[in-house]
Amino acid sequence: MDIESVREYCLRKKATTECLPFDEYSLVIKVMGKMFALIDLESANKICLKCDPEYALELRERYSAIEAAWHFNKKYWNQIFLDGDADDKLVQH
């Protein structure tokens, strides 16, 4: 999955909006005003997604392309490298 496909998928969800609150490279996707995704437009190969804490740990153990998100609460946020072993269906989950 490429970065634009991720963006389009996120924006198809109900009540989603996008903004650039931090800088011109950090696209934030919100649902009902709450941030659930951050897309790194500069590198274009990684995203950060909010996740259930237990499931976040499970995903990190299972996939090398998923790790605790840098600069986020690592209990809830995973960083996913789109060119790694996490498939599209997992990203869309």
CSV table of N, CA and C in Angstrom, one decimal:
chain,number,residue,atom,x,y,z
A,1,MET,N,0.8,-1.2,0.0
A,1,MET,CA,0.0,0.0,0.0
A,1,MET,C,0.9,1.2,0.0
A,2,ASP,N,0.6,2.2,-0.9
A,2,ASP,CA,1.4,3.4,-0.9
A,2,ASP,C,0.7,4.5,0.0
A,3,ILE,N,1.4,5.6,0.2
A,3,ILE,CA,1.0,6.6,1.2
A,3,ILE,C,-0.3,7.2,0.7
A,4,GLU,N,-0.5,7.5,-0.5
A,4,GLU,CA,-1.8,8.1,-1.0
A,4,GLU,C,-3.0,7.1,-0.8
A,5,SER,N,-2.8,5.8,-1.0
A,5,SER,CA,-3.8,4.9,-0.8
A,5,SER,C,-4.2,4.8,0.7
A,6,VAL,N,-3.2,4.9,1.6
A,6,VAL,CA,-3.5,5.0,3.0
A,6,VAL,C,-4.4,6.2,3.3
A,7,ARG,N,-4.0,7.3,2.8
A,7,ARG,CA,-4.7,8.6,3.0
A,7,ARG,C,-6.1,8.5,2.5
A,8,GLU,N,-6.3,8.0,1.3
A,8,GLU,CA,-7.7,7.8,0.7
A,8,GLU,C,-8.5,6.9,1.6
A,9,TYR,N,-7.9,5.8,2.0
A,9,TYR,CA,-8.6,4.8,2.8
A,9,TYR,C,-9.1,5.4,4.1
A,10,CYS,N,-8.2,6.2,4.8
A,10,CYS,CA,-8.6,6.8,6.0
A,10,CYS,C,-9.7,7.8,5.9
A,11,LEU,N,-9.6,8.6,4.8
A,11,LEU,CA,-10.6,9.6,4.6
A,11,LEU,C,-12.0,9.1,4.1
A,12,ARG,N,-12.1,7.8,3.8
A,12,ARG,CA,-13.3,7.2,3.5
A,12,ARG,C,-14.1,6.9,4.7
A,13,LYS,N,-13.5,6.8,5.8
A,13,LYS,CA,-14.1,6.5,7.1
A,13,LYS,C,-15.1,7.7,7.5
A,14,LYS,N,-16.2,7.4,8.2
A,14,LYS,CA,-17.1,8.4,8.6
A,14,LYS,C,-16.5,9.5,9.5
A,15,ALA,N,-16.9,10.7,9.3
A,15,ALA,CA,-16.5,11.8,10.2
A,15,ALA,C,-15.0,12.0,10.3
A,16,THR,N,-14.3,11.8,9.2
A,16,THR,CA,-12.8,12.0,9.2
A,16,THR,C,-12.5,13.3,8.6
A,17,THR,N,-11.4,13.9,9.1
A,17,THR,CA,-10.8,15.1,8.5
A,17,THR,C,-9.3,15.0,8.5
A,18,GLU,N,-8.7,15.8,7.7
A,18,GLU,CA,-7.2,15.8,7.7
A,18,GLU,C,-6.7,17.3,7.9
A,19,CYS,N,-5.5,17.4,8.5
A,19,CYS,CA,-4.9,18.7,8.7
A,19,CYS,C,-3.4,18.5,8.9
A,20,LEU,N,-2.7,19.6,8.9
A,20,LEU,CA,-1.3,19.7,9.1
A,20,LEU,C,-1.0,20.5,10.3
A,21,PRO,N,-1.2,20.0,11.5
A,21,PRO,CA,-1.1,20.9,12.7
A,21,PRO,C,0.4,21.0,13.2
A,22,PHE,N,1.3,20.2,12.8
A,22,PHE,CA,2.6,20.2,13.3
A,22,PHE,C,3.6,20.8,12.3
A,23,ASP,N,3.6,20.4,11.1
A,23,ASP,CA,4.4,20.9,10.0
A,23,ASP,C,3.8,20.5,8.7
A,24,GLU,N,4.5,20.9,7.6
A,24,GLU,CA,3.9,20.6,6.2
A,24,GLU,C,4.2,19.1,5.8
A,25,TYR,N,4.8,18.3,6.6
A,25,TYR,CA,5.1,16.9,6.3
A,25,TYR,C,4.4,15.9,7.2
A,26,SER,N,3.7,16.4,8.2
A,26,SER,CA,3.0,15.5,9.1
A,26,SER,C,1.5,15.6,8.9
A,27,LEU,N,0.9,14.8,8.1
A,27,LEU,CA,-0.5,14.8,7.8
A,27,LEU,C,-1.3,14.1,8.9
A,28,VAL,N,-2.2,14.7,9.6
A,28,VAL,CA,-2.9,14.1,10.7
A,28,VAL,C,-4.3,13.8,10.2
A,29,ILE,N,-4.8,12.6,10.5
A,29,ILE,CA,-6.2,12.2,10.1
A,29,ILE,C,-6.9,12.1,11.5
A,30,LYS,N,-8.1,12.7,11.6
A,30,LYS,CA,-8.9,12.7,12.8
A,30,LYS,C,-10.2,12.1,12.5
A,31,VAL,N,-10.8,11.4,13.4
A,31,VAL,CA,-12.2,11.0,13.4
A,31,VAL,C,-12.9,11.7,14.5
A,32,MET,N,-13.9,12.4,14.2
A,32,MET,CA,-14.7,13.2,15.2
A,32,MET,C,-13.8,14.0,16.1
A,33,GLY,N,-12.8,14.6,15.5
A,33,GLY,CA,-11.9,15.5,16.2
A,33,GLY,C,-10.7,14.8,16.9
A,34,LYS,N,-10.7,13.5,16.9
A,34,LYS,CA,-9.6,12.8,17.6
A,34,LYS,C,-8.6,12.2,16.6
A,35,MET,N,-7.4,12.4,16.9
A,35,MET,CA,-6.3,11.9,16.0
A,35,MET,C,-6.2,10.4,16.1
A,36,PHE,N,-6.2,9.8,14.9
A,36,PHE,CA,-6.0,8.3,14.9
A,36,PHE,C,-4.9,7.9,13.9
A,37,ALA,N,-4.4,8.8,13.1
A,37,ALA,CA,-3.4,8.5,12.1
A,37,ALA,C,-2.5,9.7,11.8
A,38,LEU,N,-1.2,9.4,11.6
A,38,LEU,CA,-0.3,10.4,11.2
A,38,LEU,C,0.5,9.8,10.0
A,39,ILE,N,0.5,10.6,8.9
A,39,ILE,CA,1.2,10.1,7.7
A,39,ILE,C,2.4,11.0,7.5
A,40,ASP,N,3.5,10.4,7.4
A,40,ASP,CA,4.8,11.1,7.2
A,40,ASP,C,4.9,11.4,5.7
A,41,LEU,N,4.6,12.6,5.2
A,41,LEU,CA,4.6,12.9,3.8
A,41,LEU,C,6.0,13.0,3.3
A,42,GLU,N,7.0,13.3,4.1
A,42,GLU,CA,8.4,13.5,3.7
A,42,GLU,C,9.0,12.2,3.4
A,43,SER,N,8.9,11.2,4.2
A,43,SER,CA,9.5,9.9,3.9
A,43,SER,C,8.6,9.0,3.0
A,44,ALA,N,7.3,9.2,3.1
A,44,ALA,CA,6.3,8.5,2.2
A,44,ALA,C,6.4,7.0,2.3
A,45,ASN,N,7.0,6.4,3.4
A,45,ASN,CA,7.0,5.0,3.6
A,45,ASN,C,6.5,4.5,5.0
A,46,LYS,N,6.1,5.5,5.8
A,46,LYS,CA,5.7,5.1,7.1
A,46,LYS,C,4.5,5.9,7.6
A,47,ILE,N,3.7,5.2,8.4
A,47,ILE,CA,2.5,5.9,9.0
A,47,ILE,C,2.5,5.5,10.5
A,48,CYS,N,1.8,6.3,11.3
A,48,CYS,CA,1.6,6.0,12.7
A,48,CYS,C,0.1,5.9,12.9
A,49,LEU,N,-0.3,4.8,13.6
A,49,LEU,CA,-1.7,4.5,13.8
A,49,LEU,C,-2.0,4.2,15.3
A,50,LYS,N,-3.1,4.8,15.8
A,50,LYS,CA,-3.5,4.5,17.2
A,50,LYS,C,-4.1,3.1,17.2
A,51,CYS,N,-3.9,2.4,18.3
A,51,CYS,CA,-4.2,1.0,18.4
A,51,CYS,C,-4.6,0.7,19.9
A,52,ASP,N,-5.4,-0.4,20.0
A,52,ASP,CA,-5.7,-0.9,21.3
A,52,ASP,C,-4.3,-1.3,21.9
A,53,PRO,N,-4.1,-1.0,23.2
A,53,PRO,CA,-2.7,-1.3,23.8
A,53,PRO,C,-2.3,-2.8,23.7
A,54,GLU,N,-3.1,-3.7,24.0
A,54,GLU,CA,-2.7,-5.1,23.9
A,54,GLU,C,-2.5,-5.6,22.5
A,55,TYR,N,-3.3,-5.1,21.6
A,55,TYR,CA,-3.2,-5.5,20.2
A,55,TYR,C,-1.9,-4.8,19.6
A,56,ALA,N,-1.6,-3.6,20.0
A,56,ALA,CA,-0.4,-2.9,19.6
A,56,ALA,C,0.8,-3.8,19.9
A,57,LEU,N,0.9,-4.3,21.1
A,57,LEU,CA,2.1,-5.1,21.5
A,57,LEU,C,2.1,-6.4,20.6
A,58,GLU,N,1.0,-7.0,20.4
A,58,GLU,CA,0.9,-8.2,19.7
A,58,GLU,C,1.4,-8.0,18.2
A,59,LEU,N,1.0,-6.9,17.6
A,59,LEU,CA,1.4,-6.6,16.3
A,59,LEU,C,2.9,-6.4,16.2
A,60,ARG,N,3.5,-5.7,17.2
A,60,ARG,CA,4.9,-5.4,17.2
A,60,ARG,C,5.7,-6.7,17.3
A,61,GLU,N,5.2,-7.7,18.0
A,61,GLU,CA,5.9,-9.0,18.2
A,61,GLU,C,5.8,-9.8,16.9
A,62,ARG,N,4.7,-9.7,16.1
A,62,ARG,CA,4.4,-10.5,15.0
A,62,ARG,C,5.1,-9.9,13.7
A,63,TYR,N,5.2,-8.6,13.6
A,63,TYR,CA,5.7,-8.0,12.3
A,63,TYR,C,6.9,-7.2,12.5
A,64,SER,N,7.9,-7.4,11.7
A,64,SER,CA,9.1,-6.5,11.8
A,64,SER,C,8.9,-5.1,11.3
A,65,ALA,N,7.9,-4.9,10.5
A,65,ALA,CA,7.6,-3.6,9.9
A,65,ALA,C,6.7,-2.7,10.9
A,66,ILE,N,6.4,-3.3,12.1
A,66,ILE,CA,5.6,-2.5,13.0
A,66,ILE,C,6.4,-2.4,14.3
A,67,GLU,N,6.5,-1.1,14.8
A,67,GLU,CA,7.2,-0.9,16.0
A,67,GLU,C,6.5,0.2,16.8
A,68,ALA,N,7.0,0.5,18.0
A,68,ALA,CA,6.4,1.6,18.8
A,68,ALA,C,6.7,2.9,18.1
A,69,ALA,N,5.7,3.7,18.0
A,69,ALA,CA,5.8,5.0,17.3
A,69,ALA,C,6.7,6.0,18.0
A,70,TRP,N,7.6,6.6,17.3
A,70,TRP,CA,8.5,7.6,17.8
A,70,TRP,C,7.7,8.8,18.1
A,71,HIS,N,8.0,9.5,19.2
A,71,HIS,CA,7.4,10.7,19.7
A,71,HIS,C,5.9,10.6,20.0
A,72,PHE,N,5.4,9.4,20.2
A,72,PHE,CA,4.0,9.2,20.6
A,72,PHE,C,4.0,8.3,21.8
A,73,ASN,N,2.8,8.3,22.4
A,73,ASN,CA,2.6,7.4,23.6
A,73,ASN,C,2.7,5.9,23.1
A,74,LYS,N,3.8,5.3,23.4
A,74,LYS,CA,4.0,3.9,22.8
A,74,LYS,C,3.0,2.9,23.3
A,75,LYS,N,2.3,3.2,24.3
A,75,LYS,CA,1.2,2.2,24.7
A,75,LYS,C,0.1,2.1,23.7
A,76,TYR,N,-0.1,3.2,23.0
A,76,TYR,CA,-1.3,3.3,22.0
A,76,TYR,C,-0.9,3.4,20.6
A,77,TRP,N,0.3,3.8,20.3
A,77,TRP,CA,0.7,4.2,18.9
A,77,TRP,C,1.7,3.2,18.3
A,78,ASN,N,1.4,2.8,17.1
A,78,ASN,CA,2.4,2.0,16.3
A,78,ASN,C,2.8,2.7,15.1
A,79,GLN,N,4.1,2.5,14.7
A,79,GLN,CA,4.6,3.0,13.5
A,79,GLN,C,4.7,1.8,12.5
A,80,ILE,N,4.2,2.0,11.3
A,80,ILE,CA,4.2,0.9,10.3
A,80,ILE,C,5.0,1.4,9.1
A,81,PHE,N,5.9,0.6,8.7
A,81,PHE,CA,6.7,0.8,7.5
A,81,PHE,C,6.0,0.1,6.4
A,82,LEU,N,5.5,0.9,5.4
A,82,LEU,CA,4.7,0.3,4.3
A,82,LEU,C,5.4,-0.6,3.4
A,83,ASP,N,6.7,-0.6,3.4
A,83,ASP,CA,7.5,-1.4,2.5
A,83,ASP,C,7.9,-2.7,3.2
A,84,GLY,N,7.4,-3.0,4.4
A,84,GLY,CA,7.7,-4.1,5.2
A,84,GLY,C,6.8,-5.3,5.1
A,85,ASP,N,6.7,-6.1,6.1
A,85,ASP,CA,6.0,-7.4,6.1
A,85,ASP,C,4.5,-7.2,6.5
A,86,ALA,N,4.0,-6.0,6.8
A,86,ALA,CA,2.6,-5.8,7.2
A,86,ALA,C,1.8,-5.6,5.9
A,87,ASP,N,0.9,-6.5,5.6
A,87,ASP,CA,0.1,-6.4,4.4
A,87,ASP,C,-1.0,-5.3,4.4
A,88,ASP,N,-1.6,-5.0,3.3
A,88,ASP,CA,-2.6,-4.0,3.2
A,88,ASP,C,-3.8,-4.2,4.1
A,89,LYS,N,-4.2,-5.5,4.2
A,89,LYS,CA,-5.4,-5.8,5.0
A,89,LYS,C,-5.1,-5.4,6.5
A,90,LEU,N,-3.9,-5.6,6.9
A,90,LEU,CA,-3.6,-5.3,8.3
A,90,LEU,C,-3.6,-3.8,8.5
A,91,VAL,N,-3.1,-3.1,7.6
A,91,VAL,CA,-3.1,-1.6,7.7
A,91,VAL,C,-4.5,-1.1,7.7
A,92,GLN,N,-5.4,-1.7,6.9
A,92,GLN,CA,-6.8,-1.3,6.8
A,92,GLN,C,-7.6,-1.8,8.0
A,93,HIS,N,-7.1,-2.6,8.8
A,93,HIS,CA,-7.8,-3.1,10.0
A,93,HIS,C,-8.0,-2.0,11.0
